[in-house]
XYZ file of C-alpha atoms in Angstrom:
545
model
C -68.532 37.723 40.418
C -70.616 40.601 42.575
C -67.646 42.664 42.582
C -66.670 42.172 39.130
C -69.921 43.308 37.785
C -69.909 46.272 40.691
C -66.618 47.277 39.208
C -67.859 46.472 35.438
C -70.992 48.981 35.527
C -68.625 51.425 37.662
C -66.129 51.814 34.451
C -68.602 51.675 32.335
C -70.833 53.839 33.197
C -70.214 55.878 29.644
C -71.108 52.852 28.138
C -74.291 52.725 29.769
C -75.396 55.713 29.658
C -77.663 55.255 26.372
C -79.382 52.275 28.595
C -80.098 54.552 31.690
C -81.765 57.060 29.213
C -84.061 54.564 27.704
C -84.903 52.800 30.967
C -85.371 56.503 33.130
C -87.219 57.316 29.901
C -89.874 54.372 29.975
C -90.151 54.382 33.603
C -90.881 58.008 34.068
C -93.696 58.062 31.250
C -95.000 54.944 33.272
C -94.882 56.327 36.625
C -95.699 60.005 36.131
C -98.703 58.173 34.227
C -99.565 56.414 37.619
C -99.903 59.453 39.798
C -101.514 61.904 37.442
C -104.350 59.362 37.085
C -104.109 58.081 40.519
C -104.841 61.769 41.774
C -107.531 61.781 39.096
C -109.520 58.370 40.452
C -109.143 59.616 44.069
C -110.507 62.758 43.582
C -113.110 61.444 41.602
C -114.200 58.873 44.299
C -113.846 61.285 47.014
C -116.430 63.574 45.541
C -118.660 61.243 45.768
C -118.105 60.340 49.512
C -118.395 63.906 49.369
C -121.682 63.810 47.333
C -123.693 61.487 49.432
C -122.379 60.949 52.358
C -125.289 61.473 54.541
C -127.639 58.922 52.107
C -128.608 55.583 53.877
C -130.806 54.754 50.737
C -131.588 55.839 46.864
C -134.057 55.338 45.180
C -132.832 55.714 41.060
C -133.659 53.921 37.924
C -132.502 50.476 36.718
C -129.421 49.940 35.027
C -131.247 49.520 31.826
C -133.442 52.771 32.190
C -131.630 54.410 29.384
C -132.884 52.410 26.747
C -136.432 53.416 27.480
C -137.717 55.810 25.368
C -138.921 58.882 27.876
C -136.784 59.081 31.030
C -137.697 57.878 34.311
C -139.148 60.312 37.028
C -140.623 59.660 40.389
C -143.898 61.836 40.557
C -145.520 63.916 43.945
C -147.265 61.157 45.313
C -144.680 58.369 45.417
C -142.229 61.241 46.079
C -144.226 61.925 49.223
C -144.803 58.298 49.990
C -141.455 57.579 50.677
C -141.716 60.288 53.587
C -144.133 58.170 55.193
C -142.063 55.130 55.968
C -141.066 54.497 59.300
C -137.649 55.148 60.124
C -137.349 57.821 57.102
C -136.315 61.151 58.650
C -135.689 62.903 55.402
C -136.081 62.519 51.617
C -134.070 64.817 49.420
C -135.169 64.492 44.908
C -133.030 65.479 42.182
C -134.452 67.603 39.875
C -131.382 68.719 36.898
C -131.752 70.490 33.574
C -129.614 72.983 31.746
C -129.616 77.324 32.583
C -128.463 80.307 31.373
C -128.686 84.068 32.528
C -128.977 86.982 30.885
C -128.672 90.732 31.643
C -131.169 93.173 29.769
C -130.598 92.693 26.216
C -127.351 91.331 26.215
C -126.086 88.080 24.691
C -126.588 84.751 27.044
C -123.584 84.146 29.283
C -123.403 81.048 31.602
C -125.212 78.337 28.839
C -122.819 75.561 30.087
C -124.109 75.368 33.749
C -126.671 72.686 35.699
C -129.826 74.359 37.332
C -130.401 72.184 40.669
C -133.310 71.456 42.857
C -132.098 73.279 46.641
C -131.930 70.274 48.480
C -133.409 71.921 52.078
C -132.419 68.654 54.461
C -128.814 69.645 55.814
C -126.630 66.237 55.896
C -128.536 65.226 52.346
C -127.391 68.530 51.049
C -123.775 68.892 49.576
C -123.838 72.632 48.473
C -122.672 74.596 51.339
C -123.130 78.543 51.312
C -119.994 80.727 51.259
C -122.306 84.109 51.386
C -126.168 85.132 51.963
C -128.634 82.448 52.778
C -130.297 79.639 50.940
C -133.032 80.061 48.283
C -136.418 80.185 49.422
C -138.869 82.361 47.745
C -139.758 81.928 44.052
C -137.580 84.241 42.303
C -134.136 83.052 44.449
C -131.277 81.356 42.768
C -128.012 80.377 44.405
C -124.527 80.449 41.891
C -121.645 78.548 42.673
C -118.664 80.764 43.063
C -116.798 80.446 40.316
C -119.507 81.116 37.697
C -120.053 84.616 40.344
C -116.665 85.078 39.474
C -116.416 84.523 35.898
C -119.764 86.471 35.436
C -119.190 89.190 37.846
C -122.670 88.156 39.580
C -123.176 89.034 43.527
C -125.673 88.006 46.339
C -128.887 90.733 45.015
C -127.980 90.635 41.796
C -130.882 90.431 39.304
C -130.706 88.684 36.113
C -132.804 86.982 33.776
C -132.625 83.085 34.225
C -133.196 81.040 30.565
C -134.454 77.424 31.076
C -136.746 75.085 29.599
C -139.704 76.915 31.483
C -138.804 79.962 29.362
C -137.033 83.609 30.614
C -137.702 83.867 34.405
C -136.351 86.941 36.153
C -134.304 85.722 39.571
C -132.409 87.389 42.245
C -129.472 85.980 43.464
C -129.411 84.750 47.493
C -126.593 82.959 47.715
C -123.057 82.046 46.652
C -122.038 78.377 47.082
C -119.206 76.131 47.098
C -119.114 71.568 46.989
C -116.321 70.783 49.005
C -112.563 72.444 47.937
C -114.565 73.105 44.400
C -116.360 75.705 43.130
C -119.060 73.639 42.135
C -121.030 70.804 41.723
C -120.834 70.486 38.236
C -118.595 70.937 35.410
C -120.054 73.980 34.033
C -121.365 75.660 36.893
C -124.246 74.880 39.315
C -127.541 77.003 39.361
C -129.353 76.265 42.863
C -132.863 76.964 42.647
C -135.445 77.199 45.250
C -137.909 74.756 44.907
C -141.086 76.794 44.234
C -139.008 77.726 40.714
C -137.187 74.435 40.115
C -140.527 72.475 38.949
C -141.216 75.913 36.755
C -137.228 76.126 35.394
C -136.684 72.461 34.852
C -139.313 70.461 34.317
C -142.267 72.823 32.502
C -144.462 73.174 35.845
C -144.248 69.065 36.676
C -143.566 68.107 40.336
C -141.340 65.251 39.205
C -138.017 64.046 40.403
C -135.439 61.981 38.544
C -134.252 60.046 41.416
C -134.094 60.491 45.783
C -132.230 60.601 48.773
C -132.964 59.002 52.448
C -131.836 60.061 55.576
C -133.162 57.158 57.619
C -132.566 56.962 61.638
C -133.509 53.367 62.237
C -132.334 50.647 60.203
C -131.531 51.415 56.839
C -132.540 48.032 55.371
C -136.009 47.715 57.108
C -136.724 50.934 55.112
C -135.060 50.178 52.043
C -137.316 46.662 52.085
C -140.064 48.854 52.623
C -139.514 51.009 49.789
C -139.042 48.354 47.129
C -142.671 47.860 47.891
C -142.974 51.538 47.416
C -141.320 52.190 43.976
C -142.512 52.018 40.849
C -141.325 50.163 37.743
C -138.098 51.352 36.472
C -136.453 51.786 39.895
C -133.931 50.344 42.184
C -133.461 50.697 45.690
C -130.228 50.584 47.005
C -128.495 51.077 50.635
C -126.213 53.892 50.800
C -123.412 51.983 51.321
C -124.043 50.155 47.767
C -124.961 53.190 46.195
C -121.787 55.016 47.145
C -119.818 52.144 46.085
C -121.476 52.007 42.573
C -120.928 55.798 42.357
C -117.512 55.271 42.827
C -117.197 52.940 40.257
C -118.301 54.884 37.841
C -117.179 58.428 38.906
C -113.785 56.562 38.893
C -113.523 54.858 35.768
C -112.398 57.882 33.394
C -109.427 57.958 35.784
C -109.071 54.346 35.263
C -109.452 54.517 31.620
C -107.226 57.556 31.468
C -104.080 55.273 33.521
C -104.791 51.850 31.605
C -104.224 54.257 28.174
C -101.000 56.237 29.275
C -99.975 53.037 30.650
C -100.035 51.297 27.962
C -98.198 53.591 26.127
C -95.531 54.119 28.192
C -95.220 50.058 28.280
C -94.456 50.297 24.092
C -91.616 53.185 25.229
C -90.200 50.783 27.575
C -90.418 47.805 24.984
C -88.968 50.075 22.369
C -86.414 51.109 24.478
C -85.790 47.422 25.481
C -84.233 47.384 21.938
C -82.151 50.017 23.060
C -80.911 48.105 25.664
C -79.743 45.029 23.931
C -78.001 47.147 21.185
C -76.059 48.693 24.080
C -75.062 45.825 25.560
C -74.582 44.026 22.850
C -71.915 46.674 21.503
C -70.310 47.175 25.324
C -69.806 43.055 25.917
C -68.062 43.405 22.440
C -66.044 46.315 23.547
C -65.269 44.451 26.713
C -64.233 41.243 24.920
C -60.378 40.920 25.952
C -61.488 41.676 29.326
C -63.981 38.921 29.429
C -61.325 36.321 27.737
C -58.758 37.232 30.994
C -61.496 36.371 32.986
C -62.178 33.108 31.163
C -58.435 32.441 30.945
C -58.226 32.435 34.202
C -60.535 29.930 35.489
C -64.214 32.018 34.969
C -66.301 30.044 33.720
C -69.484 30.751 31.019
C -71.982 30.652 34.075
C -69.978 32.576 36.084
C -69.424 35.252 33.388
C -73.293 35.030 32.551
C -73.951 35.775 36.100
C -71.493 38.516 36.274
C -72.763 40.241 33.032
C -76.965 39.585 34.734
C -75.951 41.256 37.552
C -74.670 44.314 35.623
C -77.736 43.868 33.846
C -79.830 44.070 36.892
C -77.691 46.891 38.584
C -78.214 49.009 35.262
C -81.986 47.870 35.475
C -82.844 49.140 39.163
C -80.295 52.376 39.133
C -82.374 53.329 35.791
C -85.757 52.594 37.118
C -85.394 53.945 40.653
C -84.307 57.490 38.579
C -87.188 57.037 36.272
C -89.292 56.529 38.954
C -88.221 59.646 40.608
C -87.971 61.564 37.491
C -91.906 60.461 36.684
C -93.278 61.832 40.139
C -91.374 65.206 38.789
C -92.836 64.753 35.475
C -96.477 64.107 37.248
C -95.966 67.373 39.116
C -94.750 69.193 35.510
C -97.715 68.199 33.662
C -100.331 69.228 36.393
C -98.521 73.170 36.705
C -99.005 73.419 32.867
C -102.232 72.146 32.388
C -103.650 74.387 35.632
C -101.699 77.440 34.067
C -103.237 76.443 30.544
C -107.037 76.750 32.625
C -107.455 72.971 31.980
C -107.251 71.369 35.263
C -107.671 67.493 35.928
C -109.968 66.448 39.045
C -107.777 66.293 41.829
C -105.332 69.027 40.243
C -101.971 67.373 42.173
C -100.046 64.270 42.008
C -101.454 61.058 43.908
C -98.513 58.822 45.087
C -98.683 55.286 44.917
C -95.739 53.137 46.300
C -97.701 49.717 44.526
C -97.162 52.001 41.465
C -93.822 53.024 42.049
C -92.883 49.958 43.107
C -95.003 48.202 39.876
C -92.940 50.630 37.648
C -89.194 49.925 39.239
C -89.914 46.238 38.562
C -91.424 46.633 34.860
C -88.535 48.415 34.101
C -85.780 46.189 35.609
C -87.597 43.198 34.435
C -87.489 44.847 30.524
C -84.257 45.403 31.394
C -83.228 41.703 32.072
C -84.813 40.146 29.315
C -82.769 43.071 26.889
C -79.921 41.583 28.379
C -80.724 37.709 28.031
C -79.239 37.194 24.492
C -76.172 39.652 24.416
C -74.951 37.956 28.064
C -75.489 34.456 25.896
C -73.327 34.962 23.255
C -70.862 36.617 25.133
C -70.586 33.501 27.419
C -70.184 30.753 24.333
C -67.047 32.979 22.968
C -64.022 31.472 23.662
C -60.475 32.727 24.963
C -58.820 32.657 22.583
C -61.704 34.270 19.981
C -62.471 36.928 22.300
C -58.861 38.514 22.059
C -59.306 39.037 18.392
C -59.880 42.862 17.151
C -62.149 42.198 14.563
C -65.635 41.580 15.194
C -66.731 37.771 15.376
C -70.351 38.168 14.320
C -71.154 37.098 10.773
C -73.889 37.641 8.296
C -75.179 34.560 7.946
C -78.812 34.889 8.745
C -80.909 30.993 9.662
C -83.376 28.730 7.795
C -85.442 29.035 10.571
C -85.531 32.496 10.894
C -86.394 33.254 7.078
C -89.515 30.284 7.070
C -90.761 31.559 10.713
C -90.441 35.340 9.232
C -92.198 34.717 5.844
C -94.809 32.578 7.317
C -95.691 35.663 10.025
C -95.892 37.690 7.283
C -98.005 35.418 4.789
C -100.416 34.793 7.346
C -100.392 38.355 8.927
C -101.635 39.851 5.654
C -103.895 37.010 4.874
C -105.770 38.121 8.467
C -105.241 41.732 8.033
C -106.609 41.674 3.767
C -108.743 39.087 3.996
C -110.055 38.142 7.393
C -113.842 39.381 7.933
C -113.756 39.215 11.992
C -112.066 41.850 14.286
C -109.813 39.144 15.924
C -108.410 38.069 12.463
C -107.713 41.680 11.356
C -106.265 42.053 14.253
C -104.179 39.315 14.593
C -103.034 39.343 11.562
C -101.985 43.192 12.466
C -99.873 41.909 15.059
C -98.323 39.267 12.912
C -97.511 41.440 10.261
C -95.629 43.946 12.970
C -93.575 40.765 14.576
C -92.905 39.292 11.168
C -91.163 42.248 10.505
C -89.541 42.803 13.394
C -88.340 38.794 12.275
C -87.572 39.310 8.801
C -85.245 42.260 10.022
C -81.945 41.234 8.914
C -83.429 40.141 5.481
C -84.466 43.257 4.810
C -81.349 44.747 5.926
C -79.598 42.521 3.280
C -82.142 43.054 0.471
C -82.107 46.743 0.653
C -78.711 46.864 1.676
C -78.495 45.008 -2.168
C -80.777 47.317 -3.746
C -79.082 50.476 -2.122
C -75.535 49.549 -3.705
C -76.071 51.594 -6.756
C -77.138 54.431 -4.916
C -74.939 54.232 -2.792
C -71.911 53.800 -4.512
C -72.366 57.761 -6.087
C -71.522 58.841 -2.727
C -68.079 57.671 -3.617
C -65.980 55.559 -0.874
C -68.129 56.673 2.217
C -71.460 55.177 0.551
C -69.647 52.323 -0.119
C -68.595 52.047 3.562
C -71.737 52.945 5.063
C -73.101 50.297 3.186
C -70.555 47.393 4.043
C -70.937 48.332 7.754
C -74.637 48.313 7.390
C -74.842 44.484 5.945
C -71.594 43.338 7.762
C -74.027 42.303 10.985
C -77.649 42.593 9.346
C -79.041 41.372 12.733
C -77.498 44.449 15.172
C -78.522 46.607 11.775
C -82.242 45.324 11.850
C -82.067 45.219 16.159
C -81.052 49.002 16.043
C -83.991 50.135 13.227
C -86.713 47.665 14.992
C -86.844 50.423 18.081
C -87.521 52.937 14.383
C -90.050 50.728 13.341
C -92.377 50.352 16.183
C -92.173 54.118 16.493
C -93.080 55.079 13.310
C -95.603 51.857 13.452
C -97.473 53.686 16.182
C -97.543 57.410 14.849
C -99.068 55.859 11.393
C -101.665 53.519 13.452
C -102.977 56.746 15.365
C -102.877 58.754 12.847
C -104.772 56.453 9.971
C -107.077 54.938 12.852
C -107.990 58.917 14.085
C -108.570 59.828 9.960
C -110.617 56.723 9.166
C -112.370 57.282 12.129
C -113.127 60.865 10.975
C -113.716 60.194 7.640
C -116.505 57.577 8.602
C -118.405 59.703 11.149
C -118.377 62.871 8.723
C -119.879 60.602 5.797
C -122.379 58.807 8.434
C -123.501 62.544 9.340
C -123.734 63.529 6.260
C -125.918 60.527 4.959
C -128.180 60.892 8.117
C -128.636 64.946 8.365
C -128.689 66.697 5.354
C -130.314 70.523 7.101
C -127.623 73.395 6.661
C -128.458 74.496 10.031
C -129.872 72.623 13.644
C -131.810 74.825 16.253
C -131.537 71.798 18.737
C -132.721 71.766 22.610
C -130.672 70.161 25.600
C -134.486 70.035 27.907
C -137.886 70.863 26.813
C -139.080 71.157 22.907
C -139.305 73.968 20.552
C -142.488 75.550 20.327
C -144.460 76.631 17.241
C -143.990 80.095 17.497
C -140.037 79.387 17.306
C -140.948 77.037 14.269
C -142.568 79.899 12.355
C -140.180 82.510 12.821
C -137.531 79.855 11.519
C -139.682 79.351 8.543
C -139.719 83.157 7.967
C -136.414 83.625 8.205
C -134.596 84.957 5.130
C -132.750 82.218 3.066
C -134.656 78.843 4.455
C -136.301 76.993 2.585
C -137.872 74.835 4.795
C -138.063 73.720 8.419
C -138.577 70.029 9.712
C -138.963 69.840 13.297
């Protein structure tokens, strides 16, 4: 029966062809879905290695810090304390806050970049210097180099540098790099020296948001010592742990970004699982003299099932191995337009996975089995004699079962989704309402078919026809528009979801902030003398800061 179902998807391979689409098609979204995000989480993660690789402890705030209302911040003294510990060789803060430059009188270029405390400890430091030397006096910034790029800035340039501590004129020292990257951060990174960090970022304070240890005895003798040393707020954490948490969250947009494309590539396989029955339902009834010979001559229903699963599970791994392949290209396609479009993903290339590969080949040959299940079935129970009949055996007649199952999904679907109060029930009865559809297919097929026939019948004989063939089978007629319906299902779900979603946060927004205009600050406040010249402006009416 291996051979018969090696020759059977060999002649048919026309046949098939519709099946290896939507398989290849599934796959590939699934796969090429896979690596783009794999690339994305390893990149992500390896930054951070990157990052802090020479930290054996940190010092940062709580997981809960963010709900307190003024942030956390390690002051001089227990900044300096931490120096003291035995063991500690080196103690590197972070001190962040948004910069800008500007030249003379021109407008404000660079707004979208991170001004840094220069980290002057070596291994603790991840910025290394592609050109001149690291800031040190007062009035020294280093640029990362694509912001030198984009902004035409050199080592001795002098600009104006915009911060919280107001308009400080800087030189330029150095260009830097983090890694293969340009920078540190997403907009650019600003490194200042530390006699103008304190002034830039933080209005004058000494104060660090978090810090660093280089420690070259044992790393948890010190980091017991310093959860003496901390003050409420903070955590103390070995490198090791701190790395790892790092990781986990650096990595979880990439994780988040796979689990969605995932997903939706599992829906194109599942639609095109209807695909796949519809094609083999129509090729086993195509191949129905053939399969009563075989029966005639002493095959018998297993044997034919297990002919017809094999072909089924050729189809399946020929289709997914392609789609597989096909994915990886895909994965490569979409990185070249998105870098040539300026909008490159961490990572920028294609991570390759063979668990994900090797996940994807299965999902789809599996999909492709179960397509298969009920088609290979029926084509099994048909007898000899049946099979060598022209017409088509498969009636109209649709099952009690099937109409109380399908009008109880629906009655209860739209009881959830109208008049449930809880998330679950809403969305259950979502769900139910979708499969009780899906159900209730060939009823519908027959009721509209019924309320089509007058339209229909102005198209002369060929209405009339299309809508005899339509009813004749109003299960392969509700199979072939179920792959429709979940398609068009999922475009209207996105698209009302996105609108609602809109619609709600403009109203919110609009009940919440009623000013025409917001002069808003991402670091220090807005002074009074700001506040006046607002209020003197021509056209306001008033100013609430």
């Amino acid at each position: 029966m291996l051979h018969i179902a090696l020759r059977g998807v060999r002649h048919n391979v026309g046949r098939y062809l519709a099946t290896l689409v939507a398989i290849m098609t599934g796959v590939a979204f699934f796969a090429a879905a896979g690596a783009v995000s794999a690339r994305v989480v390893s990149a992500l993660e390896g930054d951070v290695d990157a990052r802090y690789a020479g930290v054996d402890a940190a010092v940062v705030p709580e997981a809960d810090a963010s709900a307190t209302a003024e942030p956390l911040v390690l002051d001089e003294a227990t900044f300096d304390a931490f120096g003291q510990i035995d063991g500690v060789a080196a103690v590197a803060g972070e001190v962040t806050g948004p910069v800008a430059f500007q030249r003379g009188s021109s407008r404000p270029f660079g707004d979208g970049a991170t001004g840094r405390l220069w980290i002057t400890d070596d291994q603790l430091n991840p910025i290394t210097i592609s050109e001149g030397r690291a800031p040190a006096a007062d009035d020294e910034v280093a640029i990362d180099a694509g912001t030198a790029e984009r902004h035409d800035l050199g080592v001795g340039d002098e600009v104006t540098l915009l911060s919280v501590g107001g308009e400080i004129p800087v030189r330029v020292s150095a260009i830097t790099a983090f890694g293969n990257s340009d920078a540190l951060d997403n907009g650019g990174t600003v490194s200042l020296a530390p006699g103008l960090a304190f002034v830039a970022l933080t209005g004058g304070r000494v104060e660090y948001q978090d810090a660093f240890l280089r420690v070259t005895g044992d790393p948890d003798a010190a980091v017991a010592e310093l959860r003496d040393a901390v003050p409420s707020g903070f955590d103390v954490q070995s490198g090791d742990q701190f790395r790892a948490d790092k990781r986990q969250e650096a990595g979880s947009f990439g994780r988040f970004l796979k689990t969605g494309l995932q997903a939706f590539a599992l829906l194109a396989l599942l639609v095109g699982g209807f695909v796949i029955y519809n094609t083999f339902s129509v090729t086993i009834a195509q191949r129905q003299r053939e399969l009563a010979v075989l029966s005639a001559i002493g095959a018998t229903p297993k044997q034919l099932k297990r002919s017809l699963r094999a072909e089924g599970l050729i189809i399946g791994l020929l289709g997914s191995t392609l789609g597989a392949a096909m994915g990886l290209g895909l994965a490569f396609l979409l990185v070249f337009v998105l870098g040539v479009a300026g909008m490159d993903l961490p990572g920028s290339g294609v991570g390759v996975e063979p668990g994900s590969l090797v996940q994807a080949v299965l999902l789809g040959t599996v999909i492709t089995l179960g397509s298969v299940v009920i088609p290979v079935r029926r084509a099994a129970k048909i007898e000899p004699i049946e099979a060598l009949r022209v017409a088509d055996v498969q009636g109209r007649a649709i099952s009690t079962s099937r109409k109380v199952v399908a009008i109880g999904m629906l009655a209860v679907g739209a009881a959830g989704l109208f008049v449930g109060s809880s998330p679950a029930a809403i969305g259950i009865g979502a769900l139910l309402l979708v499969v009780g559809a899906i159900v209730a297919g060939p009823l519908v097929a027959l009721g509209g078919a019924r309320l089509l026939r007058p339209v229909m019948g102005r198209f002369g004989l060929e209405g009339r026809l299309a809508l005899d063939n339509t009813v004749r089978s109003p299960k392969r007629t509700a199979t072939t528009a179920n792959a429709l319906l979940i398609g068009v299902f999922l475009v209207t779900f996105v698209t009302v979801a996105g609108t609602s979603l809109k619609d709600f946060a403009v109203r919110e927004i609009q009940q919440l902030e009623s000013a025409d205009f917001v002069v808003a600050s991402s670091g220090g406040s807005l002074d009074d003398a700001l506040l006046a010249d607002l209020a003197g402006a021509k056209g306001v009416r008033a100013v609430t800061p």
